[in-house]
Amino acid sequence: MSTEIQNAAKSHAGRWEPYVDNGGTSLAIAGPDFCIIASDTRQSEGYSINTRYDSKVHQITDKVLFATSGYSADGKKLAENIKIQAEKYLDKNDKIIQAPSIAQMTSIIMYQKRFFPYYVFPILAGLDGEGKGCVFSYDPVGNMERVGFQVYGSASALIQPFLDNQVGLKHQENVDKNRTLSKQEAFDLAIDSFTSATERDIYTGDYLEIYTVDSTGIHKETDTEDLVLDIFQLELLSYEKAANEGAIPVTRDLCCSLLTLLNFFLFFFVYPVSNDFYRLLKTEKHCKYLASAMEKLPSGYQGLNASQPWFCLWLLNSSYLLNSEISKKQYDQFIRKISSLQNKTGGFAGTPTFETDFSQSGANVTGSDQLRCGEQSHLLSSFAAICSLVILGGAEAAALVDRPSMLTWLTQMKQEDGSFTVHFNGEIDLRGSYCALTIAFLLDILTDELVSNVAEFVSRCQNYDGGFGPSPGVESHGSYSFCAIAILDILDRFDCIDMDAFMEYVTKRQMALEGGFNGRINKLVDGCYSYWIGSIFSIVHPHLSANNSNDLLFDRTALQKYIILCCQTHPSLKAGDRGNRSAGGGLRDKPGTFPDYYHTSYCLSGLSVSQNHVTRSSASLDNHIGEGLSLNQDVDSKIRKTKRLAKVKEYVVDRNRQSLFGLENENLVRPVHPVFNISVDKLVDWISLE
Amino acid sequence: MSDIECPNEERIPYSQRVEWKDVVPISVEDGPDSICPISYLEEFKDTMSYLRAVMKTNEISERAFDLVGDSINMHPANYSAWLYRMELFLGLNKDAIDELDWISNIAAENPKNYQLWHQRQRIIQELYKRNEIENFGSLKIDSIADLFTKASGSKNVEIPQSAGKLFGEQSFDIGQFFSKNEFKNKIIESEVNFLNEQIDLDSKNFHAWSYRQFVVKTFGLYEYEFLYAKLKIEQDIRNNSAWNQLYFVLNSHFLKEEVPTPDQGLTGIDQAKVSKESILKDLITFSVEKIHMTPSNESPWVFVQGLLRIHGPELLYTDLYTQINQLSLLKDKKSTYLAQSRFYWEFMAKYYIQKRDFIGSDGVEYSEWNSKAKSAYDKLSNLDPVRKNYWNYLVEKNIVSTLS
């Protein structure tokens, strides 16, 4: 091998090569009022890479960029030349030179070197005098053309046809030829172009620089994430080394959390947080994601076969928060779905019951059979079904539930110690208690029998660290803490717990760097706790003594940053985050994971409880102290209704205390009642309908 | 069960099996024009629709037992199928050990499943109810000290100073040592082995630790569990599940009945003299040692403070404070980390307030302690800005503002 190289070197001896192709690709797309310019940073020569960090995009004025490909040195010289001319123009005329003038000038500069040209294929892009996006392309001797989009460089043969089709709408049938591209679409196309080109072209790669030019100026996105990742991996190695030397106990969880931290580091220090692309709640994409589930769920969701009301609730809740209406047809379909889950013996199952079998005329299932086998009613399924109905609203939804049999069944689930079993012979934990009480409250069947000892059981679940576990003695957990606090709110029984210890526990769940919550001590952040724990602060707020600062006791902006920046996927980023490969909507647990409907619902709910200040007005609270909630069935139903309405309405949205991260009008989601995760209006409508 | 054990064999759909000819399946799919239809795989549809059919008639038979096993393998979150499985297990008088082993196999694929843990619990409760538990061997558990003597083969063996520490340092497999050899009852052996395996796979498995508490309570394995929790803490000092388990055994056994912990048993303290206080003092030393190693680790801080708040408040700002203070005076690298730990400053703030209130507002040093506490909270606001609202709230709540 070495002799081959030596021979090759000998045969080239004495020859002088004035031109080198340094590879790389540049792209520009013009839009109605913006322009996107993208370029990779690999600079190569033959099969060698000279550098991975060579920028090919040069700024000429505040609205014009110049991207080159071909011979790197010539490109730089040419750009410098143009820039000098542009500055001279400013000096002489006291105004900034417009893009079309620069374009003409560039053509002249290049043609002047007709017989020893710059070996460059440049693209000039920016906004013209009228503020429209413009792209000019050149050959090496200065032939110029104003185009809508252009790709030059080693991967141009791969990308140009793709853009012809996607931007130029070539070879597409039944398309609106007058359609204009949105900024986000153009941006995504540029990313996709390079993502696929780097798969095939060895001269294009490493980092991607994308510039957006619009009326506000030039914005740069850099794909330097990988660079940071490299540095970080070195850092991790040194951690491992330290671990081997016994310096610090390093566990898998610790490494894992360090990797998660890396993602935040990227967002907060490498990417300017001011960048709109990341700060935006991608409402449109999320709505599409929800709509696709209502059409059809992929087979990956077949594991939810026994939790069917849950995805109804997640979808309805997310749609509500994003202010996206469901059609009448979908309303009817949801009603039909939920009604198919109701058991005659009370409650709702996770799977359609045999009574509502679609394929066969039902055989007789007696009550006692139902107790022992069959598609059993489940407290969690019943909870999700009832909440879905409240969100759906309307007389049809209210009339669907068989309340007397529900009460019978709930009473059967009730245990002597104040706990609930989630179904016949099922597990006993606080989830069951929360679901049972919520159902009973919403259906006006909250009897003394159901309520007795419930608060006492809750208080037994409080642990030494102040948090609540699922049952006495079991480790404290964010979601079970939510269940406990929500129950106490329904019952107005905050007297029976150690509130100071609880606050000590729950405030610590917010991660110092990430801003999101973890569910247990020393565990990792997870987007779904944004609601489970975030809502707790709204509920406990009026019960804290001396809380004059009047803000909720967590960092509301930090949580929103986590949800918007980290729980959404950003296809323009990669860095080991496989979740970013999914271009669609939906929110997720943490960077590195994929979106799903559960996390979408609870991340959005978390966004709601951190943006909106929804707490009980303390004045009304005084009426309740010590009184408890007496919704005894002996009391007249009208009085009960008034009381329940009053209780629900105690939660008031304080518009002055809204806290919003990101774009003013785009990111705000609708407020909810923190105990039920349903809007107060919907709850009021539901109760009024009875 | 046969299809599970031979995954290579081509699967014959239930709809094509002769022995299922008499059953009319009940579809799992909603009718046409439904919301959120799940695109079930064929195998799933086939199995579940036959399961639904036998569940509806509550058929108690061997073929139903196999079918429900097959369906749980495919879809373990189907709680109704687990209930039906239990009915069949009882109705067909199946062997408990076989059933527990079968569930263990399900757990290998689905450690986060709720139902399988509960099923194990129900089996054991059922055996108790039927008075059959002793059929699997004696429930008597040897004390740890006896086990050591037995293992070493001599009565005059020198017993290690701290058993937990010893296990940690030598990474001695305590689980194997006790469970594989020493449980006389087959059910206990099965459960402890299974739990140890699951926790080895995921040391913070919430369900596993929760079920462990049931097993410990049911069979009285407190001594064993005390050492196990300590071992798990030695293996991962940030494993809060293990810290919680340590509290659980103390709270439900050792501190309740004032019996010596295995550590104390092994060091040969005269059992009569063991008091609650000596147990607590041992634990303060244990926790402070861990705090020294990892000052930013929330687990030992909340453990030791929670333990003392509930079982010995008089030690909180005396013994615990003294030991923490000693740490801060050490001139090593770790003590500088301690001064950066928010947990340290939170503890100090509480200590200052306690001091202040003990003196009373007439005391000369009252305002001094008050301002010390205030500066601790200020320090926390800087050190831990994400909780700024909370620290400010504590200032409003706890600090007397008229004093400066």
PDB file of C-alpha atoms in Angstrom, chain A residues 180-289:
ATOM      1  CA  THR A 180     -46.426  29.125  -0.639  1.00  0.00           C
ATOM      2  CA  LEU A 181     -44.066  27.452   1.724  1.00  0.00           C
ATOM      3  CA  SER A 182     -44.156  28.330   5.406  1.00  0.00           C
ATOM      4  CA  LYS A 183     -40.941  29.112   7.224  1.00  0.00           C
ATOM      5  CA  GLN A 184     -41.136  25.977   9.313  1.00  0.00           C
ATOM      6  CA  GLU A 185     -41.772  23.803   6.251  1.00  0.00           C
ATOM      7  CA  ALA A 186     -38.795  25.268   4.414  1.00  0.00           C
ATOM      8  CA  PHE A 187     -36.682  24.813   7.506  1.00  0.00           C
ATOM      9  CA  ASP A 188     -37.737  21.185   7.890  1.00  0.00           C
ATOM     10  CA  LEU A 189     -37.103  20.534   4.184  1.00  0.00           C
ATOM     11  CA  ALA A 190     -33.580  21.900   4.488  1.00  0.00           C
ATOM     12  CA  ILE A 191     -32.934  19.563   7.423  1.00  0.00           C
ATOM     13  CA  ASP A 192     -34.404  16.580   5.598  1.00  0.00           C
ATOM     14  CA  SER A 193     -32.315  17.357   2.509  1.00  0.00           C
ATOM     15  CA  PHE A 194     -29.094  17.298   4.425  1.00  0.00           C
ATOM     16  CA  THR A 195     -30.072  14.365   6.591  1.00  0.00           C
ATOM     17  CA  SER A 196     -30.609  12.198   3.527  1.00  0.00           C
ATOM     18  CA  ALA A 197     -27.700  13.613   1.524  1.00  0.00           C
ATOM     19  CA  THR A 198     -25.200  12.814   4.252  1.00  0.00           C
ATOM     20  CA  GLU A 199     -26.340   9.204   4.095  1.00  0.00           C
ATOM     21  CA  ARG A 200     -25.088   8.939   0.486  1.00  0.00           C
ATOM     22  CA  ASP A 201     -22.502  11.634  -0.157  1.00  0.00           C
ATOM     23  CA  ILE A 202     -19.163  11.248   1.595  1.00  0.00           C
ATOM     24  CA  TYR A 203     -18.161  14.874   0.914  1.00  0.00           C
ATOM     25  CA  THR A 204     -21.102  16.300   2.813  1.00  0.00           C
ATOM     26  CA  GLY A 205     -21.357  15.909   6.530  1.00  0.00           C
ATOM     27  CA  ASP A 206     -20.301  16.746  10.085  1.00  0.00           C
ATOM     28  CA  TYR A 207     -22.200  19.830  11.215  1.00  0.00           C
ATOM     29  CA  LEU A 208     -25.036  21.719   9.617  1.00  0.00           C
ATOM     30  CA  GLU A 209     -25.423  25.459   9.765  1.00  0.00           C
ATOM     31  CA  ILE A 210     -28.853  26.818   8.984  1.00  0.00           C
ATOM     32  CA  TYR A 211     -29.656  30.495   8.670  1.00  0.00           C
ATOM     33  CA  THR A 212     -33.089  32.034   8.492  1.00  0.00           C
ATOM     34  CA  VAL A 213     -33.380  35.542   7.073  1.00  0.00           C
ATOM     35  CA  ASP A 214     -36.595  37.431   7.745  1.00  0.00           C
ATOM     36  CA  SER A 215     -37.706  40.971   8.488  1.00  0.00           C
ATOM     37  CA  THR A 216     -36.198  40.743  11.966  1.00  0.00           C
ATOM     38  CA  GLY A 217     -32.739  39.899  10.614  1.00  0.00           C
ATOM     39  CA  ILE A 218     -30.560  36.836  10.334  1.00  0.00           C
ATOM     40  CA  HIS A 219     -30.938  33.912  12.763  1.00  0.00           C
ATOM     41  CA  LYS A 220     -28.443  31.135  12.959  1.00  0.00           C
ATOM     42  CA  GLU A 221     -28.954  27.541  14.061  1.00  0.00           C
ATOM     43  CA  THR A 222     -25.836  25.558  14.543  1.00  0.00           C
ATOM     44  CA  ASP A 223     -25.608  21.855  14.742  1.00  0.00           C
ATOM     45  CA  THR A 224     -22.658  21.993  17.072  1.00  0.00           C
ATOM     46  CA  GLU A 225     -24.478  19.675  19.419  1.00  0.00           C
ATOM     47  CA  ASP A 226     -22.327  16.758  18.310  1.00  0.00           C
ATOM     48  CA  LEU A 227     -19.233  18.698  19.224  1.00  0.00           C
ATOM     49  CA  VAL A 228     -20.527  19.143  22.751  1.00  0.00           C
ATOM     50  CA  LEU A 229     -21.473  15.503  22.860  1.00  0.00           C
ATOM     51  CA  ASP A 230     -17.885  14.567  22.098  1.00  0.00           C
ATOM     52  CA  ILE A 231     -16.629  16.744  24.903  1.00  0.00           C
ATOM     53  CA  PHE A 232     -19.239  15.349  27.214  1.00  0.00           C
ATOM     54  CA  GLN A 233     -18.351  11.772  26.446  1.00  0.00           C
ATOM     55  CA  LEU A 234     -14.783  12.498  27.437  1.00  0.00           C
ATOM     56  CA  GLU A 235     -16.166  13.928  30.625  1.00  0.00           C
ATOM     57  CA  LEU A 236     -18.142  10.730  31.215  1.00  0.00           C
ATOM     58  CA  LEU A 237     -15.055   8.630  30.639  1.00  0.00           C
ATOM     59  CA  SER A 238     -13.250  10.525  33.330  1.00  0.00           C
ATOM     60  CA  TYR A 239     -16.203   9.856  35.616  1.00  0.00           C
ATOM     61  CA  GLU A 240     -15.905   6.176  34.917  1.00  0.00           C
ATOM     62  CA  LYS A 241     -12.213   6.325  35.609  1.00  0.00           C
ATOM     63  CA  ALA A 242     -12.878   8.033  38.890  1.00  0.00           C
ATOM     64  CA  ALA A 243     -15.377   5.328  39.685  1.00  0.00           C
ATOM     65  CA  ASN A 244     -12.811   2.637  39.044  1.00  0.00           C
ATOM     66  CA  GLU A 245     -10.482   4.342  41.427  1.00  0.00           C
ATOM     67  CA  GLY A 246     -13.253   4.288  43.978  1.00  0.00           C
ATOM     68  CA  ALA A 247     -13.474   8.050  44.191  1.00  0.00           C
ATOM     69  CA  ILE A 248     -17.225   8.457  43.763  1.00  0.00           C
ATOM     70  CA  PRO A 249     -19.929   5.856  43.619  1.00  0.00           C
ATOM     71  CA  VAL A 250     -21.035   5.883  39.982  1.00  0.00           C
ATOM     72  CA  THR A 251     -24.128   3.965  39.026  1.00  0.00           C
ATOM     73  CA  ARG A 252     -26.027   3.391  35.819  1.00  0.00           C
ATOM     74  CA  ASP A 253     -28.628   5.859  36.979  1.00  0.00           C
ATOM     75  CA  LEU A 254     -26.023   8.514  37.572  1.00  0.00           C
ATOM     76  CA  CYS A 255     -24.538   8.091  34.088  1.00  0.00           C
ATOM     77  CA  CYS A 256     -28.030   8.164  32.696  1.00  0.00           C
ATOM     78  CA  SER A 257     -28.862  11.372  34.478  1.00  0.00           C
ATOM     79  CA  LEU A 258     -25.606  12.915  33.289  1.00  0.00           C
ATOM     80  CA  LEU A 259     -26.606  12.127  29.723  1.00  0.00           C
ATOM     81  CA  THR A 260     -29.958  13.756  30.285  1.00  0.00           C
ATOM     82  CA  LEU A 261     -28.233  16.778  31.740  1.00  0.00           C
ATOM     83  CA  LEU A 262     -26.227  17.031  28.562  1.00  0.00           C
ATOM     84  CA  ASN A 263     -29.407  17.703  26.634  1.00  0.00           C
ATOM     85  CA  PHE A 264     -30.265  20.576  28.886  1.00  0.00           C
ATOM     86  CA  PHE A 265     -26.794  21.901  28.654  1.00  0.00           C
ATOM     87  CA  LEU A 266     -27.237  21.959  24.901  1.00  0.00           C
ATOM     88  CA  PHE A 267     -30.472  23.823  25.083  1.00  0.00           C
ATOM     89  CA  PHE A 268     -29.479  26.384  27.592  1.00  0.00           C
ATOM     90  CA  PHE A 269     -25.923  27.124  26.606  1.00  0.00           C
ATOM     91  CA  VAL A 270     -25.341  26.015  23.051  1.00  0.00           C
ATOM     92  CA  TYR A 271     -28.703  26.856  21.519  1.00  0.00           C
ATOM     93  CA  PRO A 272     -29.883  30.329  22.153  1.00  0.00           C
ATOM     94  CA  VAL A 273     -33.101  29.901  24.096  1.00  0.00           C
ATOM     95  CA  SER A 274     -34.364  32.994  22.346  1.00  0.00           C
ATOM     96  CA  ASN A 275     -34.739  30.970  19.196  1.00  0.00           C
ATOM     97  CA  ASP A 276     -38.356  30.784  18.181  1.00  0.00           C
ATOM     98  CA  PHE A 277     -38.112  27.374  16.617  1.00  0.00           C
ATOM     99  CA  TYR A 278     -37.483  25.773  19.974  1.00  0.00           C
ATOM    100  CA  ARG A 279     -39.504  28.071  22.165  1.00  0.00           C
ATOM    101  CA  LEU A 280     -42.694  27.383  20.299  1.00  0.00           C
ATOM    102  CA  LEU A 281     -45.347  24.952  21.445  1.00  0.00           C
ATOM    103  CA  LYS A 282     -45.959  23.108  18.192  1.00  0.00           C
ATOM    104  CA  THR A 283     -49.707  23.135  18.585  1.00  0.00           C
ATOM    105  CA  GLU A 284     -50.488  22.273  14.999  1.00  0.00           C
ATOM    106  CA  LYS A 285     -48.244  19.230  15.003  1.00  0.00           C
ATOM    107  CA  HIS A 286     -49.618  18.028  18.328  1.00  0.00           C
ATOM    108  CA  CYS A 287     -53.175  18.350  17.054  1.00  0.00           C
ATOM    109  CA  LYS A 288     -52.281  16.285  14.002  1.00  0.00           C
ATOM    110  CA  TYR A 289     -50.751  13.696  16.296  1.00  0.00           C
TER     111      TYR A 289
END
